[in-house]
Amino acid sequence: VMLFLVLYVLCSVPRPSSQQFPRACATAAVLRTKECCPVWEGDGSVCGALSGRGFCRDVAASELPHGPQYPHSGIDDRERWPLVFYNRTCQCAGNYMGYNCGECKFGYFGANCGERRESIRRNIFHLSGAERRKFISYINLAKNTVSPEYVIATGTYREMGNGSNPMFANVSLYDLFVWMHYYVSRDALLGGPGNVWQDIDFAHESAAFLPWHRVYLLYWEHEIRKLTGDFSFTIPYWDWRDAQECDVCTDDLLGGRHPLNPNLISPGSVFSAWKVICSQSEEYNRREVLCDGTAEGPLLRNPGNHDRNRVSRIPTSADVEFVLSLTDYETGPMDRGANMSFRNVLEGFASPETGLAVRGQSTMHNSLHIFMNGSMSSVQGSANDPVFLLHHVFIDSIFEQWLRRHQPPRSRYPTENAPIGHNDDYYMVPFIPLFRNGDYFLSTKALGYDYAYMMDPGEGRCFFFTILWKWTIWQWLLGAGITGMLLAGIVAATVTLAYRRRRDRRGTKRLSSFGERQPLLNSSEEEASTSYQTTL
């Protein structure tokens, strides 16, 4: 109870944020001018310009060609993001970040964002009971806290009268991220009920799949930290390699199975009370509307009772190792038909045994979504299930393993002709501030985090305590070694001196008794007896 009271007080204090759409940029005035350059309260200037944090500048969206998968132009609000909504935004300097440059880049902190921080993402089964409960309470708090700084778009720019009639809605902090995942992957509305283009997705089925979800997870952690005040928080991962069932689907973790309805979450879990949003894509298409964040029913999950022809098993360690052995990040058309593509095999559109694209089957990342057989099974609404977070963190760790093993230069990431939204210089939809895909084709070390199972002994500790622990152990071992040598020397000297004195006394006695210096047999045995070893 005390934990929830503390968290409630913390989350009731408004904080600046860095997400889509900032309230400060959701007004008619901003939409008409298309200038999203809010004031940073730290110095009262636009984008914190007086403090050298950033400046309001024109958005330079990439003009390089994208692939043929999306043949339209000027139809969708997400094309050449974010120009339909904003053509001027804050562009931050140095290690500053945020829609008003009021925050620090990932991995930095401090008043001037000049200090480094390295966080460690850990296996959820390696967390203590208290740490597990804290994680669950944090995301449940996010589910039940209205975002103080962000809103979601409930209509297209055209429906908003080109900005004169803003259409935005409040949403909880957790559901904000659900909506973002829906918005980035939704079908393009071409005009008229049911008239949509489905072969479009700005975060899946091509090169940006891994960088986009990397930024998405980093922002998840970022916002939970601000909500709770716990800046050591990281999202744990579920290492599902070789699993036979949903190991995390228990009431003390992410919710067991309901005893009366296998599609629902056990009433013993807080997640049984959760309501999902953005889960009715066909209905939105039929009505030609966007998801507006309205609750649409309970969270659904029925792990293992899925289509076995589509997913025969959970991925194995051998599957992961094959994926890591692939040398090309992208190949061919750079979509779900790509062969021998690390991204396409890991995403799950190709076989982890041959590397060739497959139809009618879901492997690797995709297979876990299908295996969950519920809210996770729909791309647009999959983030409703908190299993999504643990699953994608582990996918990100595999991406990180591949980057460390092959150390690809940025030039290996496609600069043009990838499906729309996936080229290197394309800004990620729907993030404000702006992030380019290619900027996150790099190791987690540069972003301030690591994975426990990739670290040296001492894994799971934060970087500072790892170094402190190693330094302390080294000092202790050195001190113990020196002390041990000194003690051994003193003891040896004492024993030697005692032995010589004893021998001398015996020699004197023998000379007086027998007139000879030759040692007796029993004295030799005594010298080698256990009494000597015991003394030492």
Coordinates of C-alpha atoms in Angstrom, one line a residue:
V1 CA 0.0 0.0 0.0
M2 CA 2.8 2.4 0.9
L3 CA 4.5 1.6 -2.4
F4 CA 1.4 2.6 -4.4
L5 CA 0.9 5.8 -2.3
V6 CA 4.5 6.8 -3.0
L7 CA 4.2 6.1 -6.7
Y8 CA 0.9 8.0 -6.8
V9 CA 2.5 11.1 -5.4
L10 CA 5.4 10.8 -7.7
C11 CA 3.3 10.4 -10.8
S12 CA 1.0 13.3 -9.8
V13 CA 3.9 15.8 -10.4
P14 CA 3.9 16.8 -14.1
R15 CA 7.2 16.2 -15.9
P16 CA 8.4 17.2 -19.3
S17 CA 8.5 14.4 -21.8
S18 CA 9.8 13.4 -25.2
Q19 CA 7.1 11.6 -27.0
Q20 CA 4.3 11.7 -29.6
F21 CA 2.2 13.9 -29.5
P22 CA 3.3 16.4 -26.9
R23 CA 0.4 18.4 -25.5
A24 CA 2.4 21.5 -26.3
C25 CA 2.3 20.6 -30.0
A26 CA -1.3 19.5 -30.2
T27 CA -3.0 22.8 -30.5
A28 CA -4.6 24.5 -33.5
A29 CA -2.0 27.2 -33.5
V30 CA 0.9 24.8 -33.6
L31 CA -0.7 22.5 -36.2
R32 CA -1.4 25.5 -38.5
T33 CA 2.2 26.8 -38.3
K34 CA 3.6 23.3 -38.2
E35 CA 6.2 24.4 -35.7
C36 CA 6.7 22.1 -32.8
C37 CA 9.3 24.0 -30.8
P38 CA 8.2 24.3 -27.2
V39 CA 9.9 26.3 -24.5
W40 CA 12.2 24.6 -22.1
E41 CA 11.2 25.8 -18.6
G42 CA 14.8 25.5 -17.4
D43 CA 15.7 28.9 -19.0
G44 CA 12.4 30.0 -20.6
S45 CA 13.6 29.8 -24.1
V46 CA 12.5 27.9 -27.1
C47 CA 14.3 24.5 -27.3
G48 CA 16.5 25.7 -24.4
A49 CA 18.4 27.9 -26.9
L50 CA 19.7 30.3 -24.2
S51 CA 21.4 27.3 -22.5
G52 CA 22.8 25.9 -25.8
R53 CA 20.6 22.9 -25.6
G54 CA 19.0 23.2 -29.0
F55 CA 17.4 25.3 -31.7
C56 CA 14.1 25.4 -33.6
R57 CA 15.0 24.3 -37.2
D58 CA 13.4 23.0 -40.4
V59 CA 13.0 19.3 -40.6
A60 CA 15.2 17.8 -43.3
A61 CA 13.2 14.7 -44.3
S62 CA 14.9 12.1 -46.6
E63 CA 14.0 12.2 -50.2
L64 CA 15.8 9.0 -51.2
P65 CA 13.5 6.5 -52.9
H66 CA 11.8 3.7 -51.1
G67 CA 10.7 0.3 -52.4
P68 CA 7.6 -0.5 -54.5
Q69 CA 5.6 -2.1 -51.7
Y70 CA 3.8 1.2 -51.1
P71 CA 3.0 2.8 -54.5
H72 CA 1.1 5.9 -53.2
S73 CA 2.2 9.4 -52.4
G74 CA 0.6 12.1 -50.3
I75 CA -2.1 9.8 -48.9
D76 CA -0.8 8.8 -45.5
D77 CA 0.1 11.1 -42.6
R78 CA 3.1 9.0 -41.9
E79 CA 4.8 9.6 -45.2
R80 CA 8.1 11.5 -44.8
W81 CA 7.4 11.8 -41.1
P82 CA 6.7 14.2 -39.5
L83 CA 6.2 16.8 -42.3
V84 CA 2.4 16.3 -42.5
F85 CA 2.1 17.6 -38.9
Y86 CA 5.3 19.5 -38.3
N87 CA 8.0 20.9 -40.6
R88 CA 10.0 22.6 -37.8
T89 CA 11.1 20.9 -34.5
C90 CA 13.7 21.3 -31.8
Q91 CA 17.0 19.9 -32.9
C92 CA 19.1 19.3 -29.8
A93 CA 22.8 19.7 -29.4
G94 CA 25.4 17.5 -27.6
N95 CA 23.8 15.0 -25.2
Y96 CA 20.5 16.8 -25.0
M97 CA 17.2 15.2 -26.1
G98 CA 13.5 15.8 -26.0
Y99 CA 10.8 17.6 -27.9
N100 CA 12.1 20.8 -26.1
C101 CA 15.7 19.6 -25.5
G102 CA 14.9 19.4 -21.8
E103 CA 16.2 15.8 -21.3
C104 CA 19.3 13.7 -21.8
K105 CA 20.1 11.2 -24.5
F106 CA 19.9 7.6 -23.6
G107 CA 22.8 6.6 -21.4
Y108 CA 23.4 10.2 -20.0
F109 CA 22.3 12.0 -17.0
G110 CA 23.1 15.1 -14.8
A111 CA 22.2 18.7 -15.0
N112 CA 24.2 19.2 -18.2
C113 CA 23.8 15.6 -19.4
G114 CA 27.5 15.0 -19.1
E115 CA 27.6 11.9 -17.0
R116 CA 27.4 8.4 -18.3
R117 CA 25.1 5.7 -16.9
E118 CA 25.0 2.0 -17.8
S119 CA 21.9 0.0 -16.9
I120 CA 21.6 -3.8 -17.0
R121 CA 18.6 -5.7 -18.3
R122 CA 18.2 -9.0 -16.5
N123 CA 16.5 -12.3 -16.9
I124 CA 13.1 -12.0 -15.2
F125 CA 13.7 -15.4 -13.5
H126 CA 16.9 -14.0 -11.9
L127 CA 15.0 -11.2 -10.2
S128 CA 14.1 -11.5 -6.5
G129 CA 10.5 -11.7 -5.4
A130 CA 10.6 -8.1 -4.4
E131 CA 12.1 -7.0 -7.8
R132 CA 9.4 -9.0 -9.7
R133 CA 6.6 -7.4 -7.7
K134 CA 8.1 -3.9 -8.3
F135 CA 8.2 -4.5 -12.0
I136 CA 4.6 -5.6 -12.0
S137 CA 3.5 -2.7 -9.8
Y138 CA 5.3 -0.2 -12.1
I139 CA 3.7 -1.3 -15.3
N140 CA 0.3 -1.6 -13.6
L141 CA 0.8 2.0 -12.3
A142 CA 1.5 3.1 -15.9
K143 CA -1.7 1.4 -17.1
N144 CA -3.7 3.3 -14.6
T145 CA -2.0 6.7 -14.8
V146 CA -3.2 9.3 -17.4
S147 CA -0.2 10.6 -19.3
P148 CA 0.3 14.2 -18.0
E149 CA 2.3 15.3 -21.1
Y150 CA 1.2 13.2 -24.1
V151 CA -1.9 12.7 -26.2
I152 CA -2.8 10.4 -29.1
A153 CA -4.2 11.5 -32.4
T154 CA -7.8 10.2 -33.0
G155 CA -8.1 11.5 -36.5
T156 CA -6.0 12.1 -39.6
Y157 CA -4.6 15.5 -40.5
R158 CA -7.3 15.9 -43.2
E159 CA -10.0 15.1 -40.7
M160 CA -8.5 17.8 -38.4
G161 CA -9.2 20.3 -41.2
N162 CA -5.5 20.6 -41.9
G163 CA -4.9 21.4 -38.2
S164 CA -7.7 23.9 -37.5
N165 CA -9.7 21.3 -35.6
P166 CA -7.3 19.2 -33.4
M167 CA -8.4 15.7 -32.7
F168 CA -6.5 14.3 -29.8
A169 CA -7.4 12.3 -26.7
N170 CA -5.9 11.5 -23.2
V171 CA -4.5 8.1 -22.7
S172 CA -2.7 6.2 -19.9
L173 CA 1.1 6.0 -20.1
Y174 CA 1.0 2.3 -20.8
D175 CA -1.7 2.7 -23.5
L176 CA 0.3 5.5 -25.1
F177 CA 2.8 2.9 -26.1
V178 CA 0.1 0.5 -27.2
W179 CA -1.3 3.2 -29.4
M180 CA 2.1 4.0 -30.9
H181 CA 2.7 0.4 -31.9
Y182 CA -0.8 0.4 -33.5
Y183 CA -0.2 3.7 -35.3
V184 CA 3.2 2.7 -36.7
S185 CA 1.8 -0.5 -38.1
R186 CA -1.8 0.4 -39.1
D187 CA -3.0 0.1 -42.7
A188 CA -3.0 3.2 -44.9
L189 CA -6.5 4.8 -45.3
L190 CA -7.0 5.5 -49.0
G191 CA -10.4 7.1 -48.8
G192 CA -13.8 5.5 -48.3
P193 CA -14.9 2.7 -45.9
G194 CA -12.8 -0.4 -46.3
N195 CA -10.5 1.2 -48.8
V196 CA -7.1 0.6 -47.4
W197 CA -3.6 -0.4 -48.4
Q198 CA -2.3 -3.2 -46.2
D199 CA 1.2 -3.7 -47.5
I200 CA 2.6 -0.9 -45.3
D201 CA 4.3 -0.9 -41.9
F202 CA 6.9 1.6 -40.7
A203 CA 8.3 -0.7 -37.9
H204 CA 8.0 -4.2 -39.2
E205 CA 8.8 -6.4 -42.2
S206 CA 12.0 -4.6 -43.2
A207 CA 15.2 -3.1 -41.9
A208 CA 13.8 -0.7 -39.3
F209 CA 12.2 -3.5 -37.3
L210 CA 15.1 -3.9 -34.9
P211 CA 16.2 -0.2 -34.6
W212 CA 12.6 1.0 -34.2
H213 CA 11.8 -1.4 -31.4
R214 CA 15.1 -0.6 -29.7
V215 CA 14.2 3.1 -29.4
Y216 CA 10.6 2.1 -28.4
L217 CA 11.9 0.0 -25.5
L218 CA 14.4 2.6 -24.4
Y219 CA 11.5 5.2 -24.2
W220 CA 9.4 2.7 -22.3
E221 CA 12.1 2.5 -19.7
H222 CA 12.7 6.2 -19.8
E223 CA 9.0 7.0 -19.1
I224 CA 8.6 4.4 -16.3
R225 CA 11.7 5.9 -14.6
K226 CA 10.2 9.4 -14.7
L227 CA 6.8 8.1 -13.5
T228 CA 8.3 6.2 -10.5
G229 CA 11.4 8.2 -9.8
D230 CA 13.3 4.9 -10.0
F231 CA 16.1 5.6 -12.4
S232 CA 17.7 2.2 -12.0
F233 CA 14.6 0.5 -13.6
T234 CA 15.1 -1.7 -16.6
I235 CA 12.7 -4.0 -18.4
P236 CA 13.6 -7.6 -17.8
Y237 CA 13.7 -10.2 -20.6
W238 CA 12.2 -13.6 -21.0
D239 CA 14.8 -16.0 -22.4
W240 CA 12.4 -18.4 -24.2
R241 CA 15.0 -20.5 -25.9
D242 CA 13.9 -24.2 -25.7
A243 CA 10.9 -23.4 -23.6
Q244 CA 8.0 -25.9 -23.7
E245 CA 5.4 -23.5 -22.4
C246 CA 4.8 -19.9 -21.4
D247 CA 7.1 -19.9 -18.4
V248 CA 6.2 -16.3 -17.5
C249 CA 2.5 -17.0 -17.5
T250 CA 2.1 -17.4 -13.8
D251 CA 0.2 -15.3 -11.3
D252 CA 3.4 -14.1 -9.6
L253 CA 4.6 -12.9 -13.0
L254 CA 2.5 -11.9 -16.0
G255 CA -0.7 -13.8 -15.1
G256 CA -1.7 -17.5 -15.2
R257 CA -4.6 -19.0 -17.1
H258 CA -8.2 -18.4 -15.9
P259 CA -9.6 -21.6 -14.4
L260 CA -13.0 -21.2 -16.1
N261 CA -12.1 -19.5 -19.4
P262 CA -8.7 -20.4 -20.9
N263 CA -8.7 -17.3 -23.0
L264 CA -8.6 -15.0 -20.0
I265 CA -6.0 -14.1 -17.3
S266 CA -6.3 -15.7 -13.9
P267 CA -8.2 -13.5 -11.4
G268 CA -5.2 -13.9 -9.1
S269 CA -3.3 -11.6 -11.3
V270 CA -3.6 -7.8 -11.6
F271 CA -3.6 -8.2 -15.4
S272 CA -7.0 -9.8 -15.3
A273 CA -8.5 -6.3 -14.8
W274 CA -6.7 -4.8 -17.8
K275 CA -8.6 -3.6 -20.8
V276 CA -7.1 -3.6 -24.2
I277 CA -7.2 -0.8 -26.9
C278 CA -6.4 -0.6 -30.6
S279 CA -7.3 -4.3 -31.1
Q280 CA -10.0 -4.1 -33.8
S281 CA -8.1 -3.2 -37.0
E282 CA -10.7 -4.6 -39.3
E283 CA -13.4 -2.5 -37.7
Y284 CA -11.2 0.7 -38.0
N285 CA -10.7 -0.1 -41.7
R286 CA -14.4 -0.7 -42.3
R287 CA -15.3 2.6 -40.6
E288 CA -12.2 4.5 -42.0
V289 CA -11.2 5.7 -38.5
L290 CA -8.2 5.6 -36.2
C291 CA -8.0 3.9 -32.9
D292 CA -9.1 6.5 -30.3
G293 CA -7.9 4.7 -27.2
T294 CA -11.3 3.5 -26.0
A295 CA -11.3 0.3 -23.9
E296 CA -12.3 -2.7 -26.0
G297 CA -12.5 -5.7 -23.6
P298 CA -10.2 -7.8 -21.4
L299 CA -6.7 -8.8 -22.1
L300 CA -6.7 -12.2 -24.0
R301 CA -4.1 -15.0 -23.9
N302 CA -4.3 -18.7 -24.4
P303 CA -0.6 -19.8 -24.8
G304 CA 0.0 -23.1 -26.7
N305 CA -3.6 -23.4 -28.1
H306 CA -2.6 -21.9 -31.4
D307 CA -2.4 -23.1 -35.0
R308 CA 0.3 -25.8 -34.9
N309 CA 0.7 -25.7 -38.7
R310 CA 1.8 -22.1 -38.5
V311 CA 4.0 -22.5 -35.4
S312 CA 5.2 -25.9 -34.5
R313 CA 7.4 -25.0 -31.5
I314 CA 9.0 -22.2 -29.6
P315 CA 12.4 -21.3 -31.1
T316 CA 15.4 -23.3 -29.8
S317 CA 19.0 -22.4 -28.9
A318 CA 20.1 -23.9 -32.3
D319 CA 17.6 -21.5 -34.1
V320 CA 19.1 -18.5 -32.4
E321 CA 22.7 -19.6 -33.1
F322 CA 21.8 -20.1 -36.8
V323 CA 20.3 -16.6 -37.0
L324 CA 23.5 -15.2 -35.4
S325 CA 25.6 -16.9 -38.0
L326 CA 24.0 -14.9 -40.8
T327 CA 26.3 -12.2 -42.1
D328 CA 23.9 -10.0 -44.1
Y329 CA 21.6 -7.7 -42.2
E330 CA 19.3 -7.2 -45.2
T331 CA 19.1 -8.9 -48.6
G332 CA 17.1 -8.7 -51.9
P333 CA 13.8 -6.9 -51.7
M334 CA 14.5 -6.1 -48.0
D335 CA 11.0 -7.2 -47.0
R336 CA 9.4 -10.4 -45.7
G337 CA 10.5 -12.2 -48.9
A338 CA 14.2 -11.7 -48.2
N339 CA 16.5 -14.8 -48.1
M340 CA 19.5 -15.2 -45.8
S341 CA 18.7 -11.9 -44.1
F342 CA 19.5 -11.7 -40.4
R343 CA 16.6 -9.3 -39.9
N344 CA 14.1 -11.3 -41.8
V345 CA 15.0 -14.6 -40.1
L346 CA 15.0 -13.1 -36.7
E347 CA 11.7 -11.3 -37.3
G348 CA 10.2 -14.6 -38.3
F349 CA 9.4 -14.5 -42.0
A350 CA 12.2 -17.0 -42.9
S351 CA 13.3 -20.4 -41.7
P352 CA 15.9 -20.5 -38.8
E353 CA 17.2 -23.7 -40.4
T354 CA 17.7 -22.7 -44.0
G355 CA 17.5 -18.9 -44.0
L356 CA 15.0 -19.0 -46.8
A357 CA 11.7 -17.0 -46.7
V358 CA 8.7 -19.2 -45.9
R359 CA 4.9 -18.6 -46.4
G360 CA 2.2 -19.7 -44.1
Q361 CA 4.6 -20.2 -41.2
S362 CA 5.8 -17.9 -38.4
T363 CA 9.2 -18.4 -36.9
M364 CA 11.5 -16.7 -34.3
H365 CA 10.0 -13.4 -33.1
N366 CA 6.7 -13.9 -34.9
S367 CA 6.3 -17.4 -33.5
L368 CA 6.0 -16.2 -29.9
H369 CA 3.3 -13.7 -30.9
I370 CA 1.3 -16.5 -32.5
F371 CA 2.0 -18.9 -29.6
M372 CA 0.4 -16.5 -27.1
N373 CA -2.9 -17.0 -29.0
G374 CA -4.6 -13.8 -27.9
S375 CA -4.0 -10.1 -27.8
M376 CA -0.3 -10.7 -28.7
S377 CA -1.4 -12.4 -32.0
S378 CA -2.4 -9.1 -33.7
V379 CA 0.5 -6.9 -34.8
Q380 CA -1.4 -3.7 -34.2
G381 CA -2.7 -4.5 -30.7
S382 CA 0.1 -6.8 -29.5
A383 CA 1.7 -4.4 -27.1
N384 CA -1.5 -4.7 -24.9
D385 CA 0.0 -7.8 -23.4
P386 CA 2.9 -7.1 -21.0
V387 CA 4.6 -10.3 -22.3
F388 CA 5.3 -8.1 -25.4
L389 CA 7.9 -6.2 -23.4
L390 CA 9.8 -9.2 -22.1
H391 CA 9.7 -10.8 -25.5
H392 CA 11.0 -7.8 -27.4
V393 CA 13.7 -7.1 -24.9
F394 CA 15.1 -10.6 -25.6
I395 CA 14.8 -10.0 -29.3
D396 CA 16.8 -6.8 -28.9
S397 CA 19.4 -8.8 -27.0
I398 CA 19.8 -11.2 -30.0
F399 CA 20.2 -8.1 -32.2
E400 CA 22.9 -6.9 -29.9
Q401 CA 24.7 -10.3 -30.0
W402 CA 24.7 -10.1 -33.8
L403 CA 26.1 -6.5 -33.8
R404 CA 28.9 -7.5 -31.4
R405 CA 29.8 -10.6 -33.4
H406 CA 29.8 -9.1 -36.9
Q407 CA 30.5 -5.4 -36.0
P408 CA 28.9 -4.1 -39.2
P409 CA 29.6 -0.6 -40.4
R410 CA 26.6 1.7 -40.7
S411 CA 26.9 1.4 -44.5
R412 CA 25.5 -2.2 -44.1
Y413 CA 22.1 -0.6 -43.2
P414 CA 20.1 0.2 -46.4
T415 CA 20.1 3.8 -47.4
E416 CA 17.5 3.6 -50.1
N417 CA 14.9 1.3 -51.8
A418 CA 13.8 -0.4 -48.6
P419 CA 10.0 -0.4 -48.0
I420 CA 8.7 3.1 -47.0
G421 CA 9.9 4.2 -43.6
H422 CA 12.8 1.8 -43.4
N423 CA 15.7 3.7 -45.2
D424 CA 18.6 4.8 -43.0
D425 CA 17.7 8.5 -43.0
Y426 CA 13.9 8.0 -42.5
Y427 CA 12.6 9.4 -39.2
M428 CA 10.9 6.8 -37.0
V429 CA 7.1 7.1 -36.9
P430 CA 5.6 8.5 -34.7
F431 CA 8.4 9.8 -32.4
I432 CA 8.7 13.4 -31.5
P433 CA 11.6 14.2 -31.0
L434 CA 13.0 12.7 -34.2
F435 CA 15.2 9.6 -34.5
R436 CA 16.7 8.3 -37.7
N437 CA 16.7 4.5 -38.2
G438 CA 20.4 4.3 -39.0
D439 CA 21.4 6.1 -35.8
Y440 CA 20.3 3.1 -33.8
F441 CA 22.1 0.5 -35.9
L442 CA 24.8 0.4 -33.2
S443 CA 25.7 -1.4 -29.9
T444 CA 23.8 -0.9 -26.7
K445 CA 27.0 0.2 -25.1
A446 CA 26.7 3.6 -26.8
L447 CA 23.1 3.8 -25.6
G448 CA 23.8 3.2 -21.9
Y449 CA 22.7 -0.4 -21.3
D450 CA 23.8 -4.0 -21.5
Y451 CA 22.4 -7.5 -21.0
A452 CA 23.3 -9.5 -17.9
Y453 CA 23.9 -12.7 -19.8
M454 CA 26.5 -11.0 -22.1
M455 CA 28.5 -9.6 -19.3
D456 CA 31.6 -10.9 -17.4
P457 CA 31.3 -12.5 -13.9
G458 CA 29.4 -10.1 -11.7
E459 CA 26.6 -9.8 -14.3
G460 CA 23.4 -8.3 -13.3
R461 CA 25.0 -5.5 -11.2
C462 CA 25.0 -1.9 -12.5
F463 CA 28.3 -0.9 -14.0
F464 CA 29.4 1.2 -11.0
F465 CA 28.9 -1.6 -8.5
T466 CA 30.5 -4.2 -10.9
I467 CA 33.7 -2.1 -11.0
L468 CA 33.5 -1.4 -7.2
W469 CA 33.0 -5.1 -6.6
K470 CA 35.9 -6.1 -8.8
W471 CA 38.2 -3.5 -7.2
T472 CA 37.2 -4.5 -3.7
I473 CA 37.8 -8.2 -4.4
W474 CA 41.2 -7.4 -5.9
Q475 CA 42.2 -5.4 -2.9
W476 CA 41.0 -8.1 -0.5
L477 CA 42.9 -10.8 -2.4
L478 CA 46.1 -8.7 -2.5
G479 CA 45.8 -7.9 1.1
A480 CA 45.1 -11.5 2.0
G481 CA 48.0 -12.7 0.0
I482 CA 50.5 -10.3 1.6
T483 CA 49.1 -11.0 5.1
G484 CA 49.3 -14.8 4.5
M485 CA 52.9 -14.6 3.4
L486 CA 53.9 -12.6 6.4
L487 CA 52.1 -15.0 8.8
A488 CA 53.6 -18.0 7.0
G489 CA 57.1 -16.4 7.3
I490 CA 56.7 -15.7 11.0
V491 CA 55.3 -19.2 11.8
A492 CA 58.1 -20.9 9.7
A493 CA 60.8 -18.8 11.4
T494 CA 59.3 -19.6 14.9
V495 CA 59.1 -23.3 14.1
T496 CA 62.6 -23.4 12.7
L497 CA 64.0 -21.7 15.7
A498 CA 62.1 -24.0 18.1
Y499 CA 63.3 -27.0 16.2
R500 CA 66.9 -26.0 16.3
R501 CA 66.8 -25.3 20.0
R502 CA 65.2 -28.6 20.6
R503 CA 67.8 -30.4 18.4
D504 CA 70.6 -28.7 20.2
R505 CA 69.3 -29.8 23.6
R506 CA 69.0 -33.4 22.3
G507 CA 72.5 -33.3 20.9
T508 CA 73.9 -32.1 24.2
K509 CA 72.0 -34.8 26.0
R510 CA 73.1 -37.5 23.6
L511 CA 76.7 -36.5 23.9
S512 CA 76.7 -36.6 27.6
S513 CA 74.8 -40.0 27.7
F514 CA 76.3 -41.9 24.8
G515 CA 79.3 -39.9 23.7
E516 CA 78.0 -39.6 20.0
R517 CA 76.2 -37.1 17.8
Q518 CA 74.4 -39.6 15.4
P519 CA 70.6 -39.1 15.7
L520 CA 68.5 -42.0 16.9
L521 CA 65.9 -43.6 14.7
N522 CA 63.0 -42.5 16.8
S523 CA 64.2 -38.9 16.7
S524 CA 64.1 -39.0 12.9
E525 CA 60.6 -40.4 13.0
E526 CA 59.6 -37.6 15.4
E527 CA 60.9 -35.0 13.0
A528 CA 58.7 -36.3 10.3
S529 CA 55.8 -36.9 12.6
T530 CA 52.3 -35.3 12.4
S531 CA 53.2 -33.2 15.4
Y532 CA 55.4 -31.1 13.1
Q533 CA 52.7 -30.6 10.4
T534 CA 50.2 -29.7 13.1
T535 CA 52.5 -27.1 14.6
L536 CA 53.1 -25.5 11.1

